[in-house]
PDB file of C-alpha atoms in Angstrom:
ATOM      1  CA  MET A   1     -18.048 -24.120  -0.677  1.00 39.00           C
ATOM      2  CA  GLN A   2     -15.916 -21.418   0.922  1.00 45.00           C
ATOM      3  CA  ARG A   3     -17.275 -18.721  -1.380  1.00 48.00           C
ATOM      4  CA  SER A   4     -20.829 -19.399  -0.168  1.00 59.00           C
ATOM      5  CA  GLN A   5     -19.955 -18.667   3.457  1.00 76.00           C
ATOM      6  CA  PRO A   6     -21.558 -15.464   4.771  1.00 84.00           C
ATOM      7  CA  VAL A   7     -19.413 -12.360   5.114  1.00 89.00           C
ATOM      8  CA  THR A   8     -19.201 -11.009   8.672  1.00 91.00           C
ATOM      9  CA  LEU A   9     -17.681  -8.065  10.529  1.00 92.00           C
ATOM     10  CA  THR A  10     -16.532  -8.563  14.120  1.00 94.00           C
ATOM     11  CA  MET A  11     -14.222  -6.840  16.575  1.00 95.00           C
ATOM     12  CA  ALA A  12     -12.274 -10.086  16.874  1.00 95.00           C
ATOM     13  CA  GLY A  13     -11.635  -9.973  13.146  1.00 94.00           C
ATOM     14  CA  CYS A  14     -10.461  -6.358  13.361  1.00 95.00           C
ATOM     15  CA  LEU A  15      -8.069  -7.170  16.192  1.00 96.00           C
ATOM     16  CA  ARG A  16      -6.731 -10.187  14.329  1.00 95.00           C
ATOM     17  CA  GLY A  17      -6.139  -8.034  11.273  1.00 95.00           C
ATOM     18  CA  ALA A  18      -4.181  -5.556  13.363  1.00 95.00           C
ATOM     19  CA  SER A  19      -2.089  -8.321  14.927  1.00 95.00           C
ATOM     20  CA  LEU A  20      -1.180  -9.730  11.513  1.00 92.00           C
ATOM     21  CA  CYS A  21       0.445  -6.385  10.659  1.00 90.00           C
ATOM     22  CA  LEU A  22       2.911  -6.520  13.550  1.00 90.00           C
ATOM     23  CA  PRO A  23       5.830  -8.140  11.656  1.00 84.00           C
ATOM     24  CA  GLY A  24       5.727  -5.333   9.082  1.00 82.00           C
ATOM     25  CA  LEU A  25       5.570  -2.465  11.572  1.00 86.00           C
ATOM     26  CA  PRO A  26       9.323  -1.679  11.651  1.00 83.00           C
ATOM     27  CA  GLY A  27       9.219  -0.810   7.963  1.00 80.00           C
ATOM     28  CA  VAL A  28       5.973   1.154   8.264  1.00 86.00           C
ATOM     29  CA  ILE A  29       7.285   3.155  11.223  1.00 87.00           C
ATOM     30  CA  VAL A  30      10.646   3.919   9.647  1.00 82.00           C
ATOM     31  CA  PHE A  31       9.242   5.087   6.343  1.00 83.00           C
ATOM     32  CA  GLY A  32       6.580   7.105   8.124  1.00 87.00           C
ATOM     33  CA  MET A  33       9.378   8.805  10.025  1.00 86.00           C
ATOM     34  CA  VAL A  34      11.287   9.389   6.810  1.00 83.00           C
ATOM     35  CA  PHE A  35       8.274  11.110   5.311  1.00 86.00           C
ATOM     36  CA  GLY A  36       8.111  13.409   8.325  1.00 88.00           C
ATOM     37  CA  THR A  37      11.763  14.243   7.763  1.00 86.00           C
ATOM     38  CA  VAL A  38      11.280  14.935   4.052  1.00 84.00           C
ATOM     39  CA  ALA A  39       8.288  17.182   4.733  1.00 87.00           C
ATOM     40  CA  ALA A  40      10.199  19.130   7.388  1.00 87.00           C
ATOM     41  CA  GLN A  41      13.126  19.612   5.006  1.00 83.00           C
ATOM     42  CA  LYS A  42      10.692  20.919   2.373  1.00 85.00           C
ATOM     43  CA  GLY A  43       9.501  23.570   4.813  1.00 86.00           C
ATOM     44  CA  LEU A  44       6.021  22.190   5.534  1.00 90.00           C
ATOM     45  CA  THR A  45       4.508  23.021   8.901  1.00 92.00           C
ATOM     46  CA  LEU A  46       3.623  20.258  11.333  1.00 93.00           C
ATOM     47  CA  LEU A  47      -0.087  20.700  10.531  1.00 94.00           C
ATOM     48  CA  GLU A  48       0.541  20.544   6.778  1.00 91.00           C
ATOM     49  CA  THR A  49       2.672  17.435   7.204  1.00 92.00           C
ATOM     50  CA  ALA A  50       0.071  15.738   9.380  1.00 93.00           C
ATOM     51  CA  LEU A  51      -2.680  16.495   6.875  1.00 92.00           C
ATOM     52  CA  ILE A  52      -0.862  15.234   3.797  1.00 89.00           C
ATOM     53  CA  ASN A  53       0.351  12.181   5.700  1.00 91.00           C
ATOM     54  CA  SER A  54      -2.961  11.153   7.255  1.00 91.00           C
ATOM     55  CA  VAL A  55      -5.509  12.421   4.726  1.00 90.00           C
ATOM     56  CA  VAL A  56      -3.654  11.320   1.601  1.00 87.00           C
ATOM     57  CA  PHE A  57      -2.343   8.127   3.288  1.00 88.00           C
ATOM     58  CA  ALA A  58      -0.707   6.808   0.142  1.00 84.00           C
ATOM     59  CA  GLY A  59       2.833   5.839   1.073  1.00 80.00           C
ATOM     60  CA  ALA A  60       5.056   5.912  -2.018  1.00 78.00           C
ATOM     61  CA  SER A  61       3.028   8.595  -3.805  1.00 80.00           C
ATOM     62  CA  GLN A  62       3.521  10.957  -0.845  1.00 85.00           C
ATOM     63  CA  PHE A  63       7.278  10.780  -1.399  1.00 81.00           C
ATOM     64  CA  VAL A  64       6.811  11.318  -5.138  1.00 79.00           C
ATOM     65  CA  ALA A  65       4.677  14.388  -4.443  1.00 83.00           C
ATOM     66  CA  MET A  66       7.387  15.779  -2.168  1.00 83.00           C
ATOM     67  CA  GLU A  67       9.928  15.403  -4.960  1.00 79.00           C
ATOM     68  CA  VAL A  68       7.794  17.700  -7.106  1.00 81.00           C
ATOM     69  CA  TYR A  69       6.776  20.112  -4.338  1.00 85.00           C
ATOM     70  CA  SER A  70       8.421  23.499  -3.995  1.00 83.00           C
ATOM     71  CA  ASP A  71       7.517  26.750  -2.282  1.00 82.00           C
ATOM     72  CA  PRO A  72       5.732  28.854  -3.434  1.00 84.00           C
ATOM     73  CA  VAL A  73       3.147  26.428  -4.767  1.00 82.00           C
ATOM     74  CA  THR A  74       1.883  27.249  -8.252  1.00 87.00           C
ATOM     75  CA  TRP A  75      -0.879  25.717 -10.331  1.00 88.00           C
ATOM     76  CA  GLY A  76       1.788  23.967 -12.382  1.00 83.00           C
ATOM     77  CA  ILE A  77       3.258  22.351  -9.288  1.00 84.00           C
ATOM     78  CA  LEU A  78      -0.182  21.305  -8.062  1.00 86.00           C
ATOM     79  CA  ILE A  79      -1.007  19.689 -11.407  1.00 84.00           C
ATOM     80  CA  ALA A  80       2.356  17.921 -11.480  1.00 79.00           C
ATOM     81  CA  MET A  81       1.876  16.630  -7.921  1.00 82.00           C
ATOM     82  CA  ALA A  82      -1.606  15.375  -8.764  1.00 83.00           C
ATOM     83  CA  GLY A  83      -0.329  13.713 -11.937  1.00 78.00           C
ATOM     84  CA  VAL A  84       2.540  11.763 -10.395  1.00 75.00           C
ATOM     85  CA  THR A  85       0.399  10.791  -7.411  1.00 80.00           C
ATOM     86  CA  THR A  86      -2.275   9.461  -9.756  1.00 79.00           C
ATOM     87  CA  ALA A  87       0.286   7.500 -11.761  1.00 74.00           C
ATOM     88  CA  VAL A  88       1.711   5.778  -8.685  1.00 75.00           C
ATOM     89  CA  ASN A  89      -1.716   5.060  -7.191  1.00 80.00           C
ATOM     90  CA  MET A  90      -3.236   3.620 -10.378  1.00 77.00           C
ATOM     91  CA  ARG A  91      -2.251   0.207  -9.050  1.00 78.00           C
ATOM     92  CA  MET A  92      -5.018   0.608  -6.468  1.00 85.00           C
ATOM     93  CA  LEU A  93      -7.568   0.028  -9.236  1.00 83.00           C
ATOM     94  CA  LEU A  94      -6.239  -3.491  -9.713  1.00 80.00           C
ATOM     95  CA  ILE A  95      -5.711  -4.093  -6.006  1.00 85.00           C
ATOM     96  CA  GLY A  96      -9.232  -2.973  -5.150  1.00 88.00           C
ATOM     97  CA  ALA A  97     -10.753  -5.076  -7.923  1.00 87.00           C
ATOM     98  CA  SER A  98      -9.062  -8.211  -6.570  1.00 86.00           C
ATOM     99  CA  LEU A  99     -10.940  -7.786  -3.268  1.00 90.00           C
ATOM    100  CA  ARG A 100     -14.351  -7.661  -4.906  1.00 90.00           C
ATOM    101  CA  PRO A 101     -15.179 -11.350  -4.266  1.00 88.00           C
ATOM    102  CA  TRP A 102     -15.005 -10.497  -0.550  1.00 90.00           C
ATOM    103  CA  LEU A 103     -15.933  -6.835  -0.159  1.00 90.00           C
ATOM    104  CA  GLY A 104     -18.432  -7.005  -3.004  1.00 89.00           C
ATOM    105  CA  GLN A 105     -20.769  -8.752  -0.567  1.00 88.00           C
ATOM    106  CA  VAL A 106     -20.533  -5.851   1.905  1.00 90.00           C
ATOM    107  CA  PRO A 107     -23.040  -2.949   1.636  1.00 90.00           C
ATOM    108  CA  ALA A 108     -21.650  -0.129  -0.524  1.00 89.00           C
ATOM    109  CA  GLY A 109     -22.089   2.358   2.327  1.00 91.00           C
ATOM    110  CA  LEU A 110     -19.486   0.406   4.282  1.00 91.00           C
ATOM    111  CA  THR A 111     -17.264  -0.827   1.459  1.00 91.00           C
ATOM    112  CA  TYR A 112     -16.371   2.459  -0.205  1.00 92.00           C
ATOM    113  CA  PRO A 113     -15.408   4.374   2.961  1.00 93.00           C
ATOM    114  CA  SER A 114     -13.294   1.390   4.056  1.00 93.00           C
ATOM    115  CA  LEU A 115     -11.281   1.574   0.816  1.00 92.00           C
ATOM    116  CA  PHE A 116      -9.599   4.676   2.231  1.00 93.00           C
ATOM    117  CA  PHE A 117      -7.605   2.249   4.401  1.00 94.00           C
ATOM    118  CA  LEU A 118      -6.499   0.074   1.491  1.00 93.00           C
ATOM    119  CA  THR A 119      -2.725  -0.327   1.320  1.00 90.00           C
ATOM    120  CA  ASP A 120      -0.402  -2.810  -0.316  1.00 85.00           C
ATOM    121  CA  LEU A 121       0.246  -4.421   3.049  1.00 87.00           C
ATOM    122  CA  ASN A 122      -3.290  -5.037   4.274  1.00 90.00           C
ATOM    123  CA  TRP A 123      -4.347  -5.981   0.737  1.00 90.00           C
ATOM    124  CA  LEU A 124      -1.828  -8.823   0.745  1.00 86.00           C
ATOM    125  CA  LEU A 125      -2.901  -9.873   4.228  1.00 89.00           C
ATOM    126  CA  ALA A 126      -6.575  -9.827   3.276  1.00 91.00           C
ATOM    127  CA  LEU A 127      -5.997 -11.717   0.024  1.00 88.00           C
ATOM    128  CA  ARG A 128      -3.983 -14.396   1.775  1.00 87.00           C
ATOM    129  CA  GLU A 129      -6.545 -14.895   4.536  1.00 91.00           C
ATOM    130  CA  TYR A 130      -9.492 -14.880   2.120  1.00 91.00           C
ATOM    131  CA  ASP A 131      -7.778 -17.625   0.156  1.00 86.00           C
ATOM    132  CA  LYS A 132      -7.623 -19.640   3.390  1.00 88.00           C
ATOM    133  CA  GLY A 133     -11.377 -19.307   3.865  1.00 89.00           C
ATOM    134  CA  GLU A 134     -11.557 -16.182   6.054  1.00 91.00           C
ATOM    135  CA  ARG A 135     -14.849 -14.300   5.608  1.00 92.00           C
ATOM    136  CA  ASP A 136     -14.693 -11.799   8.477  1.00 94.00           C
ATOM    137  CA  TRP A 137     -13.843  -8.599   6.597  1.00 93.00           C
ATOM    138  CA  GLY A 138     -12.928  -7.017   9.909  1.00 94.00           C
ATOM    139  CA  LEU A 139      -9.512  -8.512   9.170  1.00 95.00           C
ATOM    140  CA  TYR A 140      -9.141  -6.132   6.231  1.00 95.00           C
ATOM    141  CA  LEU A 141     -10.676  -3.164   8.058  1.00 95.00           C
ATOM    142  CA  GLY A 142      -8.789  -3.680  11.307  1.00 96.00           C
ATOM    143  CA  SER A 143      -5.433  -4.039   9.600  1.00 95.00           C
ATOM    144  CA  GLY A 144      -6.074  -0.919   7.505  1.00 95.00           C
ATOM    145  CA  VAL A 145      -7.150   1.269  10.431  1.00 96.00           C
ATOM    146  CA  PHE A 146      -4.230   0.025  12.529  1.00 96.00           C
ATOM    147  CA  LEU A 147      -1.727   0.819   9.784  1.00 94.00           C
ATOM    148  CA  TRP A 148      -3.260   4.276   9.318  1.00 96.00           C
ATOM    149  CA  ILE A 149      -2.849   5.058  13.032  1.00 96.00           C
ATOM    150  CA  VAL A 150       0.751   3.835  13.089  1.00 95.00           C
ATOM    151  CA  TRP A 151       1.606   5.696   9.875  1.00 94.00           C
ATOM    152  CA  SER A 152       0.043   8.911  11.169  1.00 94.00           C
ATOM    153  CA  LEU A 153       1.963   8.786  14.452  1.00 95.00           C
ATOM    154  CA  ALA A 154       5.275   7.657  12.926  1.00 91.00           C
ATOM    155  CA  MET A 155       5.541  10.961  11.090  1.00 91.00           C
ATOM    156  CA  LEU A 156       5.999  12.904  14.350  1.00 92.00           C
ATOM    157  CA  PRO A 157       9.468  11.718  15.463  1.00 90.00           C
ATOM    158  CA  GLY A 158      10.670  11.985  11.877  1.00 86.00           C
ATOM    159  CA  TYR A 159       9.483  15.570  11.655  1.00 88.00           C
ATOM    160  CA  PHE A 160      11.242  16.618  14.865  1.00 86.00           C
ATOM    161  CA  PHE A 161      14.269  14.297  14.875  1.00 79.00           C
ATOM    162  CA  GLY A 162      14.685  13.630  11.180  1.00 66.00           C
ATOM    163  CA  SER A 163      18.460  13.367  11.137  1.00 58.00           C
ATOM    164  CA  LEU A 164      18.191   9.996  12.901  1.00 59.00           C
ATOM    165  CA  VAL A 165      16.304   8.323  10.039  1.00 56.00           C
ATOM    166  CA  SER A 166      17.177  10.441   7.007  1.00 54.00           C
ATOM    167  CA  ASP A 167      18.711   7.380   5.326  1.00 59.00           C
ATOM    168  CA  PRO A 168      17.126   4.034   6.368  1.00 55.00           C
ATOM    169  CA  LYS A 169      19.720   2.156   4.289  1.00 59.00           C
ATOM    170  CA  VAL A 170      22.363   2.994   6.884  1.00 61.00           C
ATOM    171  CA  TRP A 171      20.487   0.815   9.357  1.00 56.00           C
ATOM    172  CA  GLY A 172      19.460  -1.828   6.835  1.00 56.00           C
ATOM    173  CA  LEU A 173      15.821  -0.922   7.419  1.00 51.00           C
ATOM    174  CA  ASP A 174      15.061  -0.523   3.718  1.00 54.00           C
ATOM    175  CA  VAL A 175      14.865  -4.320   3.364  1.00 58.00           C
ATOM    176  CA  VAL A 176      12.241  -4.852   6.083  1.00 52.00           C
ATOM    177  CA  MET A 177       9.154  -4.141   3.977  1.00 51.00           C
ATOM    178  CA  PRO A 178      10.324  -5.973   0.801  1.00 61.00           C
ATOM    179  CA  ALA A 179      11.182  -9.044   2.888  1.00 59.00           C
ATOM    180  CA  PHE A 180       7.796  -8.958   4.613  1.00 51.00           C
ATOM    181  CA  PHE A 181       5.987  -8.610   1.281  1.00 55.00           C
ATOM    182  CA  ILE A 182       7.833 -11.600  -0.150  1.00 63.00           C
ATOM    183  CA  ALA A 183       6.902 -13.684   2.887  1.00 59.00           C
ATOM    184  CA  LEU A 184       3.242 -12.689   2.463  1.00 54.00           C
ATOM    185  CA  ILE A 185       2.971 -13.230  -1.256  1.00 61.00           C
ATOM    186  CA  MET A 186       4.625 -16.648  -1.478  1.00 60.00           C
ATOM    187  CA  PRO A 187       1.612 -18.565  -0.037  1.00 59.00           C
ATOM    188  CA  LEU A 188      -0.489 -17.085  -2.858  1.00 59.00           C
ATOM    189  CA  TRP A 189       1.581 -18.937  -5.445  1.00 64.00           C
ATOM    190  CA  LYS A 190      -0.360 -21.892  -6.840  1.00 64.00           C
ATOM    191  CA  GLY A 191       1.383 -22.833 -10.055  1.00 62.00           C
ATOM    192  CA  ARG A 192       1.929 -21.875 -13.670  1.00 64.00           C
ATOM    193  CA  ARG A 193      -0.576 -19.006 -13.789  1.00 62.00           C
ATOM    194  CA  GLN A 194       1.067 -17.126 -10.927  1.00 67.00           C
ATOM    195  CA  THR A 195       4.572 -17.943 -12.134  1.00 76.00           C
ATOM    196  CA  VAL A 196       3.956 -16.502 -15.588  1.00 79.00           C
ATOM    197  CA  SER A 197       1.930 -13.464 -14.485  1.00 78.00           C
ATOM    198  CA  TRP A 198       4.369 -12.546 -11.708  1.00 75.00           C
ATOM    199  CA  GLY A 199       7.285 -13.022 -14.066  1.00 83.00           C
ATOM    200  CA  VAL A 200       5.691 -10.846 -16.748  1.00 84.00           C
ATOM    201  CA  ALA A 201       4.883  -8.161 -14.173  1.00 81.00           C
ATOM    202  CA  GLY A 202       8.465  -8.157 -12.912  1.00 82.00           C
ATOM    203  CA  LEU A 203      10.058  -8.037 -16.361  1.00 89.00           C
ATOM    204  CA  VAL A 204       7.781  -5.257 -17.624  1.00 86.00           C
ATOM    205  CA  ALA A 205       8.313  -3.238 -14.451  1.00 82.00           C
ATOM    206  CA  LEU A 206      12.086  -3.596 -14.723  1.00 86.00           C
ATOM    207  CA  ALA A 207      12.068  -2.658 -18.401  1.00 89.00           C
ATOM    208  CA  THR A 208       9.910   0.412 -17.730  1.00 85.00           C
ATOM    209  CA  TRP A 209      12.128   1.519 -14.868  1.00 79.00           C
ATOM    210  CA  TYR A 210      15.272   1.022 -16.970  1.00 82.00           C
ATOM    211  CA  LEU A 211      13.907   2.879 -20.006  1.00 85.00           C
ATOM    212  CA  PHE A 212      11.945   5.683 -18.393  1.00 79.00           C
ATOM    213  CA  GLY A 213      12.811   5.754 -14.684  1.00 70.00           C
ATOM    214  CA  GLY A 214      10.370   7.236 -12.233  1.00 63.00           C
ATOM    215  CA  TYR A 215       7.373   5.349 -10.899  1.00 63.00           C
ATOM    216  CA  TRP A 216       5.557   4.304 -14.073  1.00 69.00           C
ATOM    217  CA  SER A 217       6.974   0.809 -13.607  1.00 75.00           C
ATOM    218  CA  ILE A 218       4.469   0.232 -10.784  1.00 69.00           C
ATOM    219  CA  LEU A 219       1.564   0.794 -13.142  1.00 69.00           C
ATOM    220  CA  THR A 220       2.969  -0.983 -16.210  1.00 79.00           C
ATOM    221  CA  GLY A 221       4.107  -4.003 -14.210  1.00 78.00           C
ATOM    222  CA  GLY A 222       0.738  -4.351 -12.497  1.00 72.00           C
ATOM    223  CA  LEU A 223      -1.220  -4.067 -15.738  1.00 76.00           C
ATOM    224  CA  ALA A 224       1.047  -6.479 -17.592  1.00 80.00           C
ATOM    225  CA  GLY A 225       0.821  -9.066 -14.818  1.00 77.00           C
ATOM    226  CA  ALA A 226      -2.962  -8.745 -14.617  1.00 72.00           C
ATOM    227  CA  LEU A 227      -3.357  -9.191 -18.382  1.00 78.00           C
ATOM    228  CA  ALA A 228      -1.020 -12.162 -18.433  1.00 76.00           C
ATOM    229  CA  GLY A 229      -2.931 -13.833 -15.607  1.00 72.00           C
ATOM    230  CA  ALA A 230      -6.302 -13.141 -17.223  1.00 69.00           C
ATOM    231  CA  TYR A 231      -5.418 -15.025 -20.399  1.00 70.00           C
ATOM    232  CA  LEU A 232      -3.819 -18.042 -18.770  1.00 66.00           C
ATOM    233  CA  ASP A 233      -5.430 -21.200 -17.442  1.00 57.00           C
ATOM    234  CA  ASP A 234      -4.271 -22.694 -14.147  1.00 53.00           C
TER     235      ASP A 234
END
């Protein structure tokens, strides 16, 4: 019955989506600041840092791109940056597909622009709330826009006062986001199908990271978990 409910978009839904992000903000702010620090250390101007941070808006892949970046920029460096960014962000294909039951009912002219604001965090929030019967997709949109604003602004103190957050582990802040993600994902567990698919995803990701390093484990783990879940009955 829930799936037949009409999809809506309201300001109340947007504000609720933003409020649901509040527990995860410390991690978002800190890592946004760290990116500002990394970009400053690489010699990027404030404008360049703001553009790559707010226009790309891709979290982990921004850090990967900065690992490859060097001045002067050559075509080889550009291709390498594009390649590693694509590899890390391939998971968005699976994440976006999982929202189709909800956003697939929204006009394409609204859905596709809104996917710019898709992140791991608001995806988990949206998936959890949809499973509870939520049909106001403002929850997804509001949380995404809110996170984009916070992420864009968090870069500034990191760029100018980077030495304060150059290593989040010193403050124990590196555990904030993983802990929040675990708290969000646990209500999505329903039984054997999730247990097996999550376990397969974790094992494949760990094996890939151990054998090859880098960020390919994000892609291989996601694909392996999706395939395992697709061929299992609840």
